[in-house]
PDB file of C-alpha atoms in Angstrom:
ATOM      1  CA  MET A  15      68.474 -24.624  31.427  1.00 92.00           C
ATOM      2  CA  LYS A  16      67.994 -22.545  28.251  1.00 97.00           C
ATOM      3  CA  THR A  17      66.336 -19.206  28.926  1.00 98.00           C
ATOM      4  CA  CYS A  18      65.611 -16.075  26.955  1.00 98.00           C
ATOM      5  CA  VAL A  19      64.332 -12.566  27.535  1.00 98.00           C
ATOM      6  CA  TYR A  20      61.699 -11.008  25.299  1.00 98.00           C
ATOM      7  CA  PRO A  21      61.756  -7.234  25.884  1.00 98.00           C
ATOM      8  CA  GLY A  22      59.270  -4.713  24.549  1.00 96.00           C
ATOM      9  CA  SER A  23      56.844  -1.973  25.447  1.00 95.00           C
ATOM     10  CA  PHE A  24      53.748  -4.199  24.961  1.00 96.00           C
ATOM     11  CA  ASP A  25      51.424  -1.182  24.882  1.00 95.00           C
ATOM     12  CA  PRO A  26      49.193  -3.234  24.664  1.00 95.00           C
ATOM     13  CA  VAL A  27      50.083  -6.888  24.145  1.00 97.00           C
ATOM     14  CA  THR A  28      49.042  -8.067  20.670  1.00 95.00           C
ATOM     15  CA  GLY A  29      48.383 -11.412  19.049  1.00 94.00           C
ATOM     16  CA  GLY A  30      51.809 -11.102  17.434  1.00 94.00           C
ATOM     17  CA  HIS A  31      53.460 -10.724  20.839  1.00 96.00           C
ATOM     18  CA  LEU A  32      51.596 -13.739  22.186  1.00 96.00           C
ATOM     19  CA  ASP A  33      52.491 -15.757  19.077  1.00 94.00           C
ATOM     20  CA  LEU A  34      56.209 -15.079  19.657  1.00 96.00           C
ATOM     21  CA  ILE A  35      55.938 -15.795  23.381  1.00 97.00           C
ATOM     22  CA  THR A  36      54.129 -19.082  22.713  1.00 96.00           C
ATOM     23  CA  ARG A  37      56.659 -20.175  20.101  1.00 96.00           C
ATOM     24  CA  ALA A  38      59.565 -19.197  22.358  1.00 97.00           C
ATOM     25  CA  SER A  39      58.049 -21.072  25.296  1.00 98.00           C
ATOM     26  CA  ALA A  40      58.265 -24.246  23.182  1.00 98.00           C
ATOM     27  CA  MET A  41      61.947 -23.586  22.386  1.00 97.00           C
ATOM     28  CA  PHE A  42      63.224 -22.417  25.768  1.00 98.00           C
ATOM     29  CA  ASP A  43      62.883 -23.781  29.285  1.00 98.00           C
ATOM     30  CA  LYS A  44      62.011 -20.306  30.555  1.00 98.00           C
ATOM     31  CA  VAL A  45      60.929 -17.115  28.771  1.00 98.00           C
ATOM     32  CA  THR A  46      61.006 -13.829  30.655  1.00 98.00           C
ATOM     33  CA  VAL A  47      58.869 -11.148  29.034  1.00 98.00           C
ATOM     34  CA  VAL A  48      60.132  -7.763  30.188  1.00 98.00           C
ATOM     35  CA  VAL A  49      58.065  -4.616  29.841  1.00 98.00           C
ATOM     36  CA  MET A  50      60.620  -1.936  29.065  1.00 96.00           C
ATOM     37  CA  ILE A  51      60.092   1.760  29.610  1.00 89.00           C
ATOM     38  CA  ASN A  52      60.718   3.429  26.241  1.00 76.00           C
ATOM     39  CA  ARG A  53      61.331   7.113  26.919  1.00 79.00           C
ATOM     40  CA  SER A  54      60.900   7.974  23.242  1.00 77.00           C
ATOM     41  CA  LYS A  55      57.313   6.626  23.241  1.00 73.00           C
ATOM     42  CA  LYS A  56      54.423   8.063  25.188  1.00 77.00           C
ATOM     43  CA  GLY A  57      52.636   5.011  26.499  1.00 83.00           C
ATOM     44  CA  LEU A  58      48.882   4.685  26.807  1.00 90.00           C
ATOM     45  CA  PHE A  59      48.804   1.869  29.354  1.00 94.00           C
ATOM     46  CA  PRO A  60      50.702   2.201  32.646  1.00 94.00           C
ATOM     47  CA  VAL A  61      53.504  -0.346  33.008  1.00 94.00           C
ATOM     48  CA  GLU A  62      51.620  -2.192  35.750  1.00 95.00           C
ATOM     49  CA  LYS A  63      48.586  -2.577  33.457  1.00 96.00           C
ATOM     50  CA  ARG A  64      50.799  -3.879  30.631  1.00 97.00           C
ATOM     51  CA  CYS A  65      52.256  -6.482  33.004  1.00 98.00           C
ATOM     52  CA  GLU A  66      48.757  -7.442  34.172  1.00 98.00           C
ATOM     53  CA  LEU A  67      47.584  -7.901  30.552  1.00 98.00           C
ATOM     54  CA  LEU A  68      50.661  -9.990  29.726  1.00 98.00           C
ATOM     55  CA  ARG A  69      50.163 -12.209  32.773  1.00 98.00           C
ATOM     56  CA  LYS A  70      46.559 -12.794  31.765  1.00 98.00           C
ATOM     57  CA  ALA A  71      47.489 -13.475  28.118  1.00 98.00           C
ATOM     58  CA  CYS A  72      50.244 -15.930  29.151  1.00 98.00           C
ATOM     59  CA  LEU A  73      48.280 -17.725  31.867  1.00 97.00           C
ATOM     60  CA  ASP A  74      48.473 -21.061  29.989  1.00 97.00           C
ATOM     61  CA  LEU A  75      52.249 -20.831  29.534  1.00 98.00           C
ATOM     62  CA  PRO A  76      53.800 -22.015  32.814  1.00 98.00           C
ATOM     63  CA  ASN A  77      57.399 -21.352  31.743  1.00 98.00           C
ATOM     64  CA  VAL A  78      56.722 -17.659  31.002  1.00 98.00           C
ATOM     65  CA  GLU A  79      57.433 -14.965  33.574  1.00 98.00           C
ATOM     66  CA  ILE A  80      56.579 -11.269  33.320  1.00 98.00           C
ATOM     67  CA  GLY A  81      58.841  -8.497  34.582  1.00 97.00           C
ATOM     68  CA  GLN A  82      59.589  -4.834  34.025  1.00 97.00           C
ATOM     69  CA  TRP A  83      62.689  -2.671  33.675  1.00 97.00           C
ATOM     70  CA  ASN A  84      63.435   1.008  33.451  1.00 94.00           C
ATOM     71  CA  GLY A  85      66.857   1.187  31.879  1.00 95.00           C
ATOM     72  CA  LEU A  86      69.073  -0.287  29.222  1.00 96.00           C
ATOM     73  CA  LEU A  87      68.338  -3.823  28.050  1.00 97.00           C
ATOM     74  CA  ALA A  88      72.042  -4.703  28.305  1.00 97.00           C
ATOM     75  CA  ASP A  89      71.997  -3.695  31.982  1.00 97.00           C
ATOM     76  CA  TYR A  90      68.917  -5.864  32.599  1.00 98.00           C
ATOM     77  CA  MET A  91      70.585  -8.810  30.892  1.00 98.00           C
ATOM     78  CA  LYS A  92      73.791  -8.415  32.923  1.00 97.00           C
ATOM     79  CA  SER A  93      72.024  -7.957  36.245  1.00 97.00           C
ATOM     80  CA  HIS A  94      69.805 -11.011  35.655  1.00 98.00           C
ATOM     81  CA  HIS A  95      72.637 -13.172  34.246  1.00 97.00           C
ATOM     82  CA  GLU A  96      70.807 -13.656  30.945  1.00 98.00           C
ATOM     83  CA  ASN A  97      72.422 -13.744  27.520  1.00 97.00           C
ATOM     84  CA  ILE A  98      69.724 -14.516  24.930  1.00 98.00           C
ATOM     85  CA  VAL A  99      67.372 -11.787  23.743  1.00 98.00           C
ATOM     86  CA  LEU A 100      64.352 -12.751  21.673  1.00 98.00           C
ATOM     87  CA  ARG A 101      63.061 -10.283  19.121  1.00 97.00           C
ATOM     88  CA  GLY A 102      60.330 -10.493  16.524  1.00 94.00           C
ATOM     89  CA  ILE A 103      60.322  -8.832  13.138  1.00 94.00           C
ATOM     90  CA  ARG A 104      57.402  -8.086  10.851  1.00 90.00           C
ATOM     91  CA  ASN A 105      59.123  -6.309   7.972  1.00 90.00           C
ATOM     92  CA  THR A 106      62.389  -4.873   6.679  1.00 91.00           C
ATOM     93  CA  ALA A 107      62.046  -1.738   8.816  1.00 91.00           C
ATOM     94  CA  ASP A 108      61.864  -3.921  11.925  1.00 91.00           C
ATOM     95  CA  PHE A 109      64.913  -5.837  10.696  1.00 95.00           C
ATOM     96  CA  GLU A 110      66.946  -2.625  10.349  1.00 96.00           C
ATOM     97  CA  ASN A 111      65.938  -1.464  13.835  1.00 95.00           C
ATOM     98  CA  GLU A 112      66.594  -4.846  15.448  1.00 96.00           C
ATOM     99  CA  TYR A 113      69.942  -5.240  13.693  1.00 97.00           C
ATOM    100  CA  THR A 114      71.096  -1.840  14.963  1.00 97.00           C
ATOM    101  CA  ALA A 115      69.837  -2.577  18.488  1.00 96.00           C
ATOM    102  CA  ALA A 116      71.521  -6.009  18.492  1.00 97.00           C
ATOM    103  CA  LEU A 117      74.859  -4.477  17.530  1.00 97.00           C
ATOM    104  CA  ALA A 118      74.598  -1.791  20.230  1.00 97.00           C
ATOM    105  CA  ASN A 119      73.569  -4.336  22.876  1.00 97.00           C
ATOM    106  CA  LYS A 120      76.450  -6.619  21.887  1.00 97.00           C
ATOM    107  CA  LEU A 121      78.897  -3.736  22.364  1.00 98.00           C
ATOM    108  CA  LEU A 122      77.400  -3.007  25.793  1.00 98.00           C
ATOM    109  CA  TYR A 123      77.292  -6.680  26.812  1.00 98.00           C
ATOM    110  CA  PRO A 124      79.518  -8.951  24.682  1.00 97.00           C
ATOM    111  CA  ASP A 125      77.913 -12.171  26.027  1.00 97.00           C
ATOM    112  CA  LEU A 126      74.514 -11.153  24.668  1.00 97.00           C
ATOM    113  CA  GLU A 127      73.051 -12.914  21.630  1.00 98.00           C
ATOM    114  CA  THR A 128      69.900 -11.868  19.773  1.00 98.00           C
ATOM    115  CA  VAL A 129      67.538 -14.497  18.373  1.00 97.00           C
ATOM    116  CA  ILE A 130      65.068 -13.323  15.723  1.00 97.00           C
ATOM    117  CA  LEU A 131      61.676 -14.871  15.030  1.00 95.00           C
ATOM    118  CA  PHE A 132      59.561 -13.761  12.107  1.00 93.00           C
ATOM    119  CA  ALA A 133      55.933 -12.714  12.565  1.00 88.00           C
ATOM    120  CA  GLY A 134      53.629 -15.710  12.221  1.00 80.00           C
ATOM    121  CA  ASP A 135      51.161 -14.252   9.720  1.00 73.00           C
ATOM    122  CA  GLY A 136      49.707 -10.963   8.487  1.00 67.00           C
ATOM    123  CA  LYS A 137      47.272 -10.670  11.370  1.00 61.00           C
ATOM    124  CA  ASN A 138      50.105 -11.066  13.837  1.00 66.00           C
ATOM    125  CA  ALA A 139      52.078  -8.307  12.157  1.00 74.00           C
ATOM    126  CA  VAL A 140      49.775  -5.585  13.501  1.00 84.00           C
ATOM    127  CA  SER A 141      51.583  -3.252  15.890  1.00 89.00           C
ATOM    128  CA  SER A 142      50.441  -2.087  19.307  1.00 92.00           C
ATOM    129  CA  SER A 143      50.154   1.449  17.935  1.00 89.00           C
ATOM    130  CA  ALA A 144      47.770   0.193  15.228  1.00 92.00           C
ATOM    131  CA  VAL A 145      45.678  -1.536  17.905  1.00 92.00           C
ATOM    132  CA  ARG A 146      45.548   1.701  19.931  1.00 91.00           C
ATOM    133  CA  GLU A 147      44.547   3.666  16.832  1.00 90.00           C
ATOM    134  CA  ILE A 148      41.783   1.232  15.848  1.00 92.00           C
ATOM    135  CA  ALA A 149      40.493   1.088  19.418  1.00 90.00           C
ATOM    136  CA  SER A 150      40.521   4.877  19.816  1.00 87.00           C
ATOM    137  CA  PHE A 151      38.025   5.106  16.954  1.00 90.00           C
ATOM    138  CA  HIS A 152      35.937   2.264  18.422  1.00 89.00           C
ATOM    139  CA  GLY A 153      36.988  -0.059  15.611  1.00 93.00           C
ATOM    140  CA  ASP A 154      37.032  -3.825  15.965  1.00 94.00           C
ATOM    141  CA  PHE A 155      40.534  -4.787  17.096  1.00 95.00           C
ATOM    142  CA  SER A 156      39.454  -8.147  18.540  1.00 94.00           C
ATOM    143  CA  GLY A 157      41.371 -10.109  15.901  1.00 92.00           C
ATOM    144  CA  PHE A 158      44.651  -8.372  16.758  1.00 93.00           C
ATOM    145  CA  VAL A 159      44.937  -9.020  20.496  1.00 95.00           C
ATOM    146  CA  PRO A 160      44.750 -12.172  22.627  1.00 95.00           C
ATOM    147  CA  VAL A 161      41.135 -13.171  23.273  1.00 95.00           C
ATOM    148  CA  THR A 162      41.824 -13.309  27.006  1.00 95.00           C
ATOM    149  CA  VAL A 163      42.636  -9.582  27.212  1.00 96.00           C
ATOM    150  CA  TYR A 164      40.397  -8.035  24.529  1.00 95.00           C
ATOM    151  CA  GLU A 165      37.687  -6.863  26.948  1.00 95.00           C
ATOM    152  CA  ASP A 166      40.271  -5.504  29.393  1.00 95.00           C
ATOM    153  CA  ILE A 167      41.959  -3.458  26.654  1.00 94.00           C
ATOM    154  CA  LYS A 168      38.643  -2.235  25.235  1.00 93.00           C
ATOM    155  CA  GLN A 169      37.350  -1.233  28.655  1.00 92.00           C
ATOM    156  CA  TYR A 170      40.590   0.518  29.610  1.00 92.00           C
ATOM    157  CA  ILE A 171      40.660   2.563  26.419  1.00 88.00           C
ATOM    158  CA  GLU A 172      36.990   3.490  26.740  1.00 87.00           C
ATOM    159  CA  ASN A 173      37.189   4.371  30.448  1.00 87.00           C
ATOM    160  CA  GLU A 174      40.705   5.538  31.151  1.00 77.00           C
ATOM    161  CA  GLY A 175      42.627   5.801  27.920  1.00 61.00           C
ATOM    162  CA  GLY A 176      40.939   8.860  26.561  1.00 52.00           C
ATOM    163  CA  ASN A 177      40.728   9.783  22.901  1.00 45.00           C
ATOM    164  CA  GLN A 178      43.973   9.184  21.052  1.00 44.00           C
ATOM    165  CA  ASN A 179      43.164  11.202  17.973  1.00 39.00           C
ATOM    166  CA  GLY A 180      43.996  14.463  19.745  1.00 36.00           C
ATOM    167  CA  GLN A 181      40.447  15.654  20.263  1.00 30.00           C
TER     168      GLN A 181
END
């Protein structure tokens, strides 16, 4: 059985994330989407909420599982006996970051391989931080997130997320 792990912060899940997950689910027998805790980023959504949004967004993808991890990706991969990491890139900056991460992960876990998929289109290249920014100013971010989770994200930001512009 061919499996892969798609790690990320998913804060929140975007249309680009779902596009990669959907495409990967057609290529692999099982895709595990892992919400990673990134200590260098202050998250808006709690990890449990991110997992809930991902589960809802991936409801029609039976070979996709959602998990979470607080630690190094290489350690997750070793402990779960996985060796293929899926990553998406939108631009050259993403490529540089992913290349560096792939090299570091390979040094930490030599059996690990990184598979890169390119963003599907311009709309899918919008980052989670851009979605948070648009939403914090009550802008229309509906075209940048999965339809199934738009209302959940909007409601969370309005009710619990606070104002992200520092005021």
